[in-house]
Tab-separated table of C-alpha atoms in Angstrom:
chain	number	residue	atom	x	y	z
Q	1	MET	CA	0.465	14.472	6.054
Q	2	THR	CA	0.133	15.546	9.624
Q	3	THR	CA	-2.033	14.152	12.393
Q	4	ASP	CA	-4.465	17.065	12.021
Q	5	THR	CA	-5.074	16.245	8.325
Q	6	LEU	CA	-5.696	12.521	8.881
Q	7	PRO	CA	-8.959	10.862	9.837
Q	8	PRO	CA	-9.367	10.386	13.620
Q	9	GLY	CA	-7.333	7.586	15.173
Q	10	PHE	CA	-4.383	7.670	12.767
Q	11	ALA	CA	-0.819	8.433	13.816
Q	12	VAL	CA	2.045	9.805	11.669
Q	13	LYS	CA	5.784	9.331	11.935
Q	14	ILE	CA	7.918	11.348	9.498
Q	15	ALA	CA	10.659	9.307	7.804
Q	16	THR	CA	14.225	10.510	8.156
Q	17	VAL	CA	15.805	8.073	5.665
Q	18	MET	CA	14.388	6.842	2.355
Q	19	PRO	CA	15.755	4.573	-0.372
Q	20	SER	CA	16.380	6.250	-3.688
Q	21	ASP	CA	14.139	5.586	-6.651
Q	22	ALA	CA	15.197	3.461	-9.611
Q	23	GLY	CA	16.551	6.275	-11.784
Q	24	ASP	CA	16.670	5.634	-15.512
Q	25	GLN	CA	15.519	2.004	-15.413
Q	26	ARG	CA	12.954	1.885	-18.208
Q	27	PRO	CA	10.238	-0.730	-18.863
Q	28	GLY	CA	11.839	-2.119	-22.049
Q	29	VAL	CA	11.233	-5.648	-23.276
Q	30	ASP	CA	14.707	-6.693	-22.096
Q	31	VAL	CA	13.829	-6.126	-18.407
Q	32	SER	CA	13.037	-9.517	-16.852
Q	33	CYS	CA	10.102	-10.142	-14.545
Q	34	SER	CA	12.277	-11.114	-11.583
Q	35	ASN	CA	12.835	-10.291	-7.899
Q	36	SER	CA	14.405	-6.958	-8.855
Q	37	MET	CA	11.080	-5.873	-10.390
Q	38	ILE	CA	9.060	-6.284	-7.168
Q	39	PRO	CA	9.878	-2.806	-5.709
Q	40	LEU	CA	9.046	-1.168	-9.055
Q	41	LEU	CA	5.821	-3.110	-9.559
Q	42	SER	CA	4.647	-2.445	-6.005
Q	43	ALA	CA	5.332	1.314	-6.380
Q	44	THR	CA	7.664	1.367	-3.368
Q	45	ARG	CA	10.263	2.599	-5.877
Q	46	LEU	CA	9.579	4.340	-9.181
Q	47	THR	CA	11.509	5.127	-12.314
Q	48	GLY	CA	13.026	8.569	-12.663
Q	49	THR	CA	14.906	10.731	-10.219
Q	50	PRO	CA	12.778	13.073	-8.132
Q	51	SER	CA	14.191	16.462	-7.221
Q	52	ALA	CA	12.774	16.026	-3.691
Q	53	MET	CA	11.175	13.266	-1.631
Q	54	ALA	CA	9.467	13.112	1.733
Q	55	ALA	CA	7.823	10.175	3.474
Q	56	ALA	CA	5.815	9.266	6.533
Q	57	THR	CA	4.609	6.070	8.168
Q	58	LEU	CA	0.887	6.033	8.906
Q	59	SER	CA	-0.645	3.755	11.502
Q	60	TYR	CA	-4.061	2.993	12.878
Q	61	ASP	CA	-4.905	0.790	15.835
Q	62	ALA	CA	-8.099	-0.593	14.298
Q	63	ASP	CA	-8.975	-2.840	17.234
Q	64	PRO	CA	-7.137	-4.957	19.829
Q	65	ASP	CA	-6.391	-7.681	17.261
Q	66	ARG	CA	-5.530	-5.577	14.200
Q	67	PHE	CA	-3.031	-2.827	13.551
Q	68	TRP	CA	-2.933	-1.162	10.129
Q	69	VAL	CA	0.327	0.328	8.824
Q	70	GLY	CA	0.887	2.277	5.637
Q	71	THR	CA	3.116	4.919	4.125
Q	72	GLU	CA	2.803	8.190	2.288
Q	73	VAL	CA	5.574	9.299	-0.061
Q	74	LEU	CA	5.668	12.651	-1.829
Q	75	ARG	CA	7.954	12.926	-4.852
Q	76	THR	CA	8.467	16.112	-6.870
Q	77	TYR	CA	10.174	16.263	-10.248
Q	78	ALA	CA	11.800	19.106	-12.142
Q	79	ASP	CA	10.363	17.958	-15.480
Q	80	GLY	CA	7.951	15.337	-16.858
Q	81	GLY	CA	9.289	12.687	-14.460
Q	82	ALA	CA	5.999	12.274	-12.598
Q	83	ARG	CA	4.127	11.561	-15.827
Q	84	ARG	CA	6.852	9.122	-16.997
Q	85	ALA	CA	6.856	7.303	-13.641
Q	86	MET	CA	3.092	6.715	-13.907
Q	87	THR	CA	3.387	5.541	-17.530
Q	88	ASP	CA	6.312	3.261	-16.683
Q	89	LEU	CA	4.436	1.730	-13.745
Q	90	ARG	CA	1.445	0.887	-15.940
Q	91	THR	CA	3.798	-0.596	-18.562
Q	92	PHE	CA	5.676	-2.690	-15.973
Q	93	ILE	CA	2.422	-4.090	-14.555
Q	94	GLY	CA	1.209	-4.913	-18.062
Q	95	ARG	CA	4.470	-6.753	-18.817
Q	96	CYS	CA	4.915	-8.467	-15.435
Q	97	PRO	CA	1.549	-9.147	-13.786
Q	98	THR	CA	3.075	-12.138	-11.962
Q	99	VAL	CA	6.539	-12.490	-10.430
Q	100	ALA	CA	7.817	-15.584	-8.656
Q	101	SER	CA	10.416	-14.809	-6.005
Q	102	SER	CA	13.318	-17.205	-6.362
Q	103	ARG	CA	14.612	-16.331	-2.884
Q	104	PHE	CA	11.543	-17.178	-0.825
Q	105	GLY	CA	9.243	-19.104	-3.157
Q	106	ASN	CA	6.547	-16.417	-2.920
Q	107	ARG	CA	4.339	-15.466	-5.849
Q	108	TYR	CA	3.375	-11.831	-6.428
Q	109	ARG	CA	0.443	-10.717	-8.583
Q	110	TYR	CA	0.053	-7.091	-9.688
Q	111	ALA	CA	-2.887	-5.365	-11.317
Q	112	VAL	CA	-4.273	-1.933	-11.951
Q	113	ALA	CA	-7.433	-1.976	-9.850
Q	114	PRO	CA	-10.499	0.252	-9.964
Q	115	GLY	CA	-9.947	3.237	-7.753
Q	116	PRO	CA	-10.676	6.865	-7.144
Q	117	GLN	CA	-9.690	9.509	-9.674
Q	118	PHE	CA	-7.650	12.254	-8.067
Q	119	GLY	CA	-5.399	15.005	-9.395
Q	120	ASP	CA	-4.236	15.059	-13.015
Q	121	ASP	CA	-3.858	11.262	-13.099
Q	122	SER	CA	-4.208	8.469	-10.569
Q	123	ILE	CA	-3.739	4.728	-10.413
Q	124	HIS	CA	-4.662	2.075	-7.851
Q	125	VAL	CA	-2.087	-0.735	-7.839
Q	126	SER	CA	-3.175	-3.995	-6.275
Q	127	CYS	CA	-0.586	-6.539	-5.138
Q	128	SER	CA	-1.232	-9.945	-3.633
Q	129	MET	CA	1.578	-12.114	-2.341
Q	130	THR	CA	1.054	-15.825	-1.854
Q	131	SER	CA	3.361	-17.891	0.309
Q	132	GLY	CA	2.147	-21.434	0.739
Q	133	SER	CA	-1.516	-21.128	1.711
Q	134	ASP	CA	-1.174	-17.570	3.090
Q	135	THR	CA	-2.084	-14.487	1.065
Q	136	LEU	CA	-1.203	-10.898	1.926
Q	137	GLU	CA	-2.206	-7.783	0.043
Q	138	SER	CA	-0.439	-4.483	-0.360
Q	139	ASP	CA	-2.265	-1.828	-2.331
Q	140	SER	CA	-1.129	1.635	-3.433
Q	141	ILE	CA	-2.806	4.720	-4.777
Q	142	LEU	CA	-0.570	7.030	-6.802
Q	143	VAL	CA	-1.772	10.511	-7.684
Q	144	ARG	CA	-0.014	12.848	-10.078
Q	145	ILE	CA	-0.585	16.542	-9.471
Q	146	GLY	CA	1.434	18.511	-12.012
Q	147	THR	CA	5.083	17.573	-11.469
Q	148	ALA	CA	4.457	15.816	-8.133
Q	149	LEU	CA	3.427	12.306	-7.144
Q	150	VAL	CA	1.568	11.543	-3.936
Q	151	VAL	CA	1.743	7.826	-3.118
Q	152	VAL	CA	-0.213	6.192	-0.292
Q	153	GLN	CA	0.302	2.476	0.405
Q	154	ASP	CA	-0.783	-0.113	2.866
Q	155	THR	CA	2.260	-2.163	3.774
Q	156	GLY	CA	0.858	-5.654	3.677
Q	157	SER	CA	-2.221	-6.935	5.340
Q	158	GLU	CA	-4.879	-9.544	5.138
Q	159	PRO	CA	-7.138	-9.386	2.073
Q	160	GLY	CA	-9.403	-6.358	2.388
Q	161	GLY	CA	-6.831	-4.375	4.386
Q	162	ASP	CA	-6.884	-1.534	1.858
Q	163	LYS	CA	-10.129	-0.147	3.307
Q	164	TYR	CA	-8.334	2.947	4.669
Q	165	LEU	CA	-6.381	3.620	1.492
Q	166	THR	CA	-8.866	5.823	-0.365
Q	167	GLN	CA	-9.615	8.082	2.598
Q	168	LEU	CA	-5.880	8.483	3.308
Q	169	ALA	CA	-5.105	9.228	-0.352
Q	170	GLU	CA	-7.894	11.794	-0.381
Q	171	ALA	CA	-6.487	13.440	2.777
Q	172	ALA	CA	-2.951	13.445	1.308
Q	173	VAL	CA	-4.120	15.006	-1.962
Q	174	ARG	CA	-6.161	17.655	-0.130
Q	175	ARG	CA	-3.163	18.577	2.013
Q	176	PHE	CA	-0.800	18.696	-0.979
Q	177	GLN	CA	-3.183	20.870	-2.986
Q	178	ALA	CA	-3.605	23.224	-0.025
Q	179	THR	CA	0.017	23.464	1.097
Q	180	GLY	CA	2.278	22.014	-1.613
Q	181	SER	CA	3.669	19.557	0.909
């Protein structure tokens, strides 16, 4: 996305470095629901190996006391990788709806939430992380358009912080459909 394709008030910073995706890790029954699953379940990493990736950090200064931060990641695949990544994500969430982090004592809950239908396929992933009495949420909307995936995430906020997610996903999909990027 670019600033001119975002709703007013949002800023964009293009990423110059991104972690690789998970490659051939498949959602088989032998994969444990452990700390290593958290990036896959949260859709910050996906199965498969994209032929190209691009990312941006999105921010919005909502008011003097709140600052919203999210990301957009575009992944393109040479084959059916986008479809497999979506299927694998749904399978992982079905197998591991709850993960307890052994390192920090946090508890993560994942679910496929109701969300907008965009592109050829879309999914809204809801994540809540509980640490003691505090709860943070981090939601994602993934949209498959042919062999590409457009992923928009909020990066962790108070409950209800996903209110910008749908409008940003819609803007990202519109831009991708218009420009291919």
